[in-house]
Amino acid sequence: MYPDELRESALRVAASRDCRLKEKHPRLAPDEKDALLRGFHPDFREDTQRPVTVGPNSGARMPHELVDLLEARSRFDPEAVSLDRPALQTDVLIIGGGGAGVAAALTAQEEGARVLLVTKLRLGDANTMMAQGGIQAATSPVDSPAIHYLDVLGGGGYTNDPALVRALVRDAPAVIAWLEELGCMFSKQPDGTLMAIHGGGTSRKRMHFARDYTGAEIMRTLRDELLNREVPVIEFCPALELLLDDQGRCGGAVLQNFETGAFLVAHARVVILATGGFGRLHVSGFPTTNHYGATADGLVMAYRAGAELCFLDATQFHPTGVAYPEQMLGQLVTEKVRGVGAQLVNADGEQFVFPLETRDAVSAAIIRECGLPGKGVATATGQRGVWVDSPMIERIHGPGTVRRELPAMFRQYERFGIDMSAEPILIYPTLHYQNGGIRVDPSGSCPRIPGLYIAGEAAGGIHGRNRLMGNSLLDILVFGRRAGRHAASSDLPASGRLTLQHVRRHNREVELAGKGRTIAPMLLPDYVGPEPNAS
Ligand code: MEZ
């Protein structure tokens, strides 16, 4: 039940439902989509980005919040850490305990490598765990990796790196088979075939899911396997810097014990960085769907070591973040809700966009609608939004569908007295994904830094300027496994003497540029601010 200021509009949505049942909102023509993005997507606003002034991408525009970190100085004085006697030695050091890191660890171990996984928080504390709607893979006879490939390129505005997309779509069916072999329980038809729905920008139904907690089910499977195989893991141990030898090869990292603050040096033949994205930077002031640890640490470390970043001027705002109740502000309302039939409607119960356009376009359309007089809905605190007409799902598929197909989301709303099978839900775009990242090749290796591999959201180029739903759970596994395999079989000679020369160089560069007022990697978002001075 909604408060007065929302109830009237929610009733208008209910009143228009029958007329909308058969109404298909037209899709955007390419020039309409382009104008919509330029006019209303936050990436195109002058005040959201600026050029970075230091490092390999000097001159490239990126969100202010990320530039601040790339122009920050290191967390510790390189002179204060002795690299002579590394506390930890391994073949493959994996930094990050989400889906990409764990997939890399399992695969590298299968290939016979000694593996060590270190993670900033607990194993599985990552965006993977929070992913809801699904994972794409062309598994049906009416689909193919080639069709999936075209969809991914279309979604990315034809800017994606084609070799990376090829790797993504080709490996996809094998990734699903691997997960099932490990015990992952996807939602299935009575005959045992995987259930599949559309996501935004897909031309075939290829979104596979475990109800609306797909990421949690995948992460559970991977984590169990890692623990069963007794792969060594160190939790609460973030990486602060990569280590390079005098040839520029990556051969380890400086870590920090989060509890004691002690530095630990890890020496490895190769390093896989799987540290995730930048959602907790709250780009352009947006709330986020992201995990607490998503603070761009890997981007910062790799950038100082000389890696090239790409597509970081393209940020993904998920169209449907919770706008009411405010206790859940910015949390994900999975695209699966629209995938199974819910429409997006304004304060008057009118559709204003085809609900499964690509995310960049849907978000821009919502922002535009909320700016039109009387078309957006405002909560008592001034939060704006439009409606996802979730009861339409019951109208299309029959009573009980919302509860059955979206159990996690149903309960989430139920706690606040909202029955989303009977009442629409209020949403607004929320920061969801870093479309770009560190440039990689199809083996997951970082072309500029031998011995360094990148997997998961930290990697860039796969999705171009806009990722499609379900291709993130896929890419963490495809490129996690590729990185694990290639890293384990890498024939690079052992690294020479390890140094932090690149960090000294970076600190000097930021100082000369008059920057470096902050320190990075950020590690945890600061929602509290500095301690007030004791008086
Ligand atoms: O891939 C995603 O970002 C995803 C599945 C999100 C969602 O809406 O559920």
mmCIF file with all atom_site columns, N, CA and C and ligand atoms in Angstrom, residues 132-134 316 318 332-336 359 432 467-472, ligand 1:
data_model
loop_
_atom_site.group_PDB
_atom_site.id
_atom_site.type_symbol
_atom_site.label_atom_id
_atom_site.label_alt_id
_atom_site.label_comp_id
_atom_site.label_asym_id
_atom_site.label_entity_id
_atom_site.label_seq_id
_atom_site.pdbx_PDB_ins_code
_atom_site.Cartn_x
_atom_site.Cartn_y
_atom_site.Cartn_z
_atom_site.occupancy
_atom_site.B_iso_or_equiv
_atom_site.pdbx_formal_charge
_atom_site.auth_seq_id
_atom_site.auth_comp_id
_atom_site.auth_asym_id
_atom_site.auth_atom_id
_atom_site.pdbx_PDB_model_num
ATOM   1  N N  . GLN A 1 132 ? 21.110 -10.786 -10.381 1.00 0.00 ? 132 GLN A N  1
ATOM   2  C CA . GLN A 1 132 ? 19.808 -11.430 -10.206 1.00 0.00 ? 132 GLN A CA 1
ATOM   3  C C  . GLN A 1 132 ? 19.301 -12.129 -11.468 1.00 0.00 ? 132 GLN A C  1
ATOM   4  N N  . GLY A 1 133 ? 19.260 -11.359 -12.560 1.00 0.00 ? 133 GLY A N  1
ATOM   5  C CA . GLY A 1 133 ? 18.401 -11.737 -13.687 1.00 0.00 ? 133 GLY A CA 1
ATOM   6  C C  . GLY A 1 133 ? 18.844 -12.878 -14.550 1.00 0.00 ? 133 GLY A C  1
ATOM   7  N N  . GLY A 1 134 ? 20.151 -13.079 -14.761 1.00 0.00 ? 134 GLY A N  1
ATOM   8  C CA . GLY A 1 134 ? 20.498 -14.191 -15.630 1.00 0.00 ? 134 GLY A CA 1
ATOM   9  C C  . GLY A 1 134 ? 21.865 -14.114 -16.276 1.00 0.00 ? 134 GLY A C  1
ATOM   10 N N  . GLN A 1 316 ? 27.373 2.318   -17.100 1.00 0.00 ? 316 GLN A N  1
ATOM   11 C CA . GLN A 1 316 ? 26.027 1.747   -17.234 1.00 0.00 ? 316 GLN A CA 1
ATOM   12 C C  . GLN A 1 316 ? 25.158 2.083   -16.022 1.00 0.00 ? 316 GLN A C  1
ATOM   13 N N  . HIS A 1 318 ? 21.685 1.169   -14.592 1.00 0.00 ? 318 HIS A N  1
ATOM   14 C CA . HIS A 1 318 ? 20.611 0.185   -14.774 1.00 0.00 ? 318 HIS A CA 1
ATOM   15 C C  . HIS A 1 318 ? 19.300 0.968   -14.739 1.00 0.00 ? 318 HIS A C  1
ATOM   16 N N  . LEU A 1 332 ? 18.799 -3.067  -7.003  1.00 0.00 ? 332 LEU A N  1
ATOM   17 C CA . LEU A 1 332 ? 18.394 -3.577  -8.307  1.00 0.00 ? 332 LEU A CA 1
ATOM   18 C C  . LEU A 1 332 ? 16.959 -4.109  -8.339  1.00 0.00 ? 332 LEU A C  1
ATOM   19 N N  . VAL A 1 333 ? 16.217 -3.653  -9.358  1.00 0.00 ? 333 VAL A N  1
ATOM   20 C CA . VAL A 1 333 ? 14.972 -4.328  -9.751  1.00 0.00 ? 333 VAL A CA 1
ATOM   21 C C  . VAL A 1 333 ? 15.335 -5.025  -11.058 1.00 0.00 ? 333 VAL A C  1
ATOM   22 N N  . THR A 1 334 ? 15.506 -6.328  -10.981 1.00 0.00 ? 334 THR A N  1
ATOM   23 C CA . THR A 1 334 ? 16.106 -7.042  -12.110 1.00 0.00 ? 334 THR A CA 1
ATOM   24 C C  . THR A 1 334 ? 15.371 -6.819  -13.441 1.00 0.00 ? 334 THR A C  1
ATOM   25 N N  . GLU A 1 335 ? 16.163 -6.780  -14.502 1.00 0.00 ? 335 GLU A N  1
ATOM   26 C CA . GLU A 1 335 ? 15.613 -6.646  -15.859 1.00 0.00 ? 335 GLU A CA 1
ATOM   27 C C  . GLU A 1 335 ? 14.685 -7.829  -16.192 1.00 0.00 ? 335 GLU A C  1
ATOM   28 N N  . LYS A 1 336 ? 14.841 -8.914  -15.429 1.00 0.00 ? 336 LYS A N  1
ATOM   29 C CA . LYS A 1 336 ? 13.951 -10.061 -15.644 1.00 0.00 ? 336 LYS A CA 1
ATOM   30 C C  . LYS A 1 336 ? 12.489 -9.654  -15.450 1.00 0.00 ? 336 LYS A C  1
ATOM   31 N N  . ARG A 1 359 ? 19.981 -0.950  -22.228 1.00 0.00 ? 359 ARG A N  1
ATOM   32 C CA . ARG A 1 359 ? 19.892 -0.232  -20.946 1.00 0.00 ? 359 ARG A CA 1
ATOM   33 C C  . ARG A 1 359 ? 20.209 1.257   -21.054 1.00 0.00 ? 359 ARG A C  1
ATOM   34 N N  . HIS A 1 432 ? 25.186 0.854   -12.182 1.00 0.00 ? 432 HIS A N  1
ATOM   35 C CA . HIS A 1 432 ? 25.191 -0.612  -12.152 1.00 0.00 ? 432 HIS A CA 1
ATOM   36 C C  . HIS A 1 432 ? 26.505 -1.228  -12.590 1.00 0.00 ? 432 HIS A C  1
ATOM   37 N N  . ARG A 1 467 ? 26.893 -2.697  -22.060 1.00 0.00 ? 467 ARG A N  1
ATOM   38 C CA . ARG A 1 467 ? 26.758 -4.145  -21.908 1.00 0.00 ? 467 ARG A CA 1
ATOM   39 C C  . ARG A 1 467 ? 25.276 -4.553  -21.892 1.00 0.00 ? 467 ARG A C  1
ATOM   40 N N  . LEU A 1 468 ? 25.001 -5.706  -22.491 1.00 0.00 ? 468 LEU A N  1
ATOM   41 C CA . LEU A 1 468 ? 23.642 -6.261  -22.407 1.00 0.00 ? 468 LEU A CA 1
ATOM   42 C C  . LEU A 1 468 ? 23.502 -7.081  -21.129 1.00 0.00 ? 468 LEU A C  1
ATOM   43 N N  . MET A 1 469 ? 22.274 -7.143  -20.644 1.00 0.00 ? 469 MET A N  1
ATOM   44 C CA . MET A 1 469 ? 21.964 -7.960  -19.475 1.00 0.00 ? 469 MET A CA 1
ATOM   45 C C  . MET A 1 469 ? 22.477 -9.391  -19.652 1.00 0.00 ? 469 MET A C  1
ATOM   46 N N  . GLY A 1 470 ? 23.004 -9.953  -18.576 1.00 0.00 ? 470 GLY A N  1
ATOM   47 C CA . GLY A 1 470 ? 23.374 -11.375 -18.600 1.00 0.00 ? 470 GLY A CA 1
ATOM   48 C C  . GLY A 1 470 ? 24.719 -11.651 -19.231 1.00 0.00 ? 470 GLY A C  1
ATOM   49 N N  . ASN A 1 471 ? 25.364 -10.641 -19.795 1.00 0.00 ? 471 ASN A N  1
ATOM   50 C CA . ASN A 1 471 ? 26.689 -10.866 -20.368 1.00 0.00 ? 471 ASN A CA 1
ATOM   51 C C  . ASN A 1 471 ? 27.798 -10.595 -19.365 1.00 0.00 ? 471 ASN A C  1
ATOM   52 N N  . SER A 1 472 ? 27.422 -10.147 -18.160 1.00 0.00 ? 472 SER A N  1
ATOM   53 C CA . SER A 1 472 ? 28.451 -9.936  -17.146 1.00 0.00 ? 472 SER A CA 1
ATOM   54 C C  . SER A 1 472 ? 28.710 -11.235 -16.393 1.00 0.00 ? 472 SER A C  1
HETATM 55 O O1 . MEZ B 2 .   ? 23.598 -8.612  -16.249 1.00 0.00 ? 1   MEZ B O1 1
HETATM 56 C C1 . MEZ B 2 .   ? 23.030 -7.885  -15.430 1.00 0.00 ? 1   MEZ B C1 1
HETATM 57 O O2 . MEZ B 2 .   ? 23.428 -6.758  -15.152 1.00 0.00 ? 1   MEZ B O2 1
HETATM 58 C C2 . MEZ B 2 .   ? 21.785 -8.377  -14.814 1.00 0.00 ? 1   MEZ B C2 1
HETATM 59 C C3 . MEZ B 2 .   ? 21.455 -9.788  -15.039 1.00 0.00 ? 1   MEZ B C3 1
HETATM 60 C C4 . MEZ B 2 .   ? 21.017 -7.525  -14.134 1.00 0.00 ? 1   MEZ B C4 1
HETATM 61 C C5 . MEZ B 2 .   ? 19.600 -7.706  -13.845 1.00 0.00 ? 1   MEZ B C5 1
HETATM 62 O O3 . MEZ B 2 .   ? 18.841 -6.825  -14.218 1.00 0.00 ? 1   MEZ B O3 1
HETATM 63 O O4 . MEZ B 2 .   ? 19.197 -8.698  -13.252 1.00 0.00 ? 1   MEZ B O4 1
#
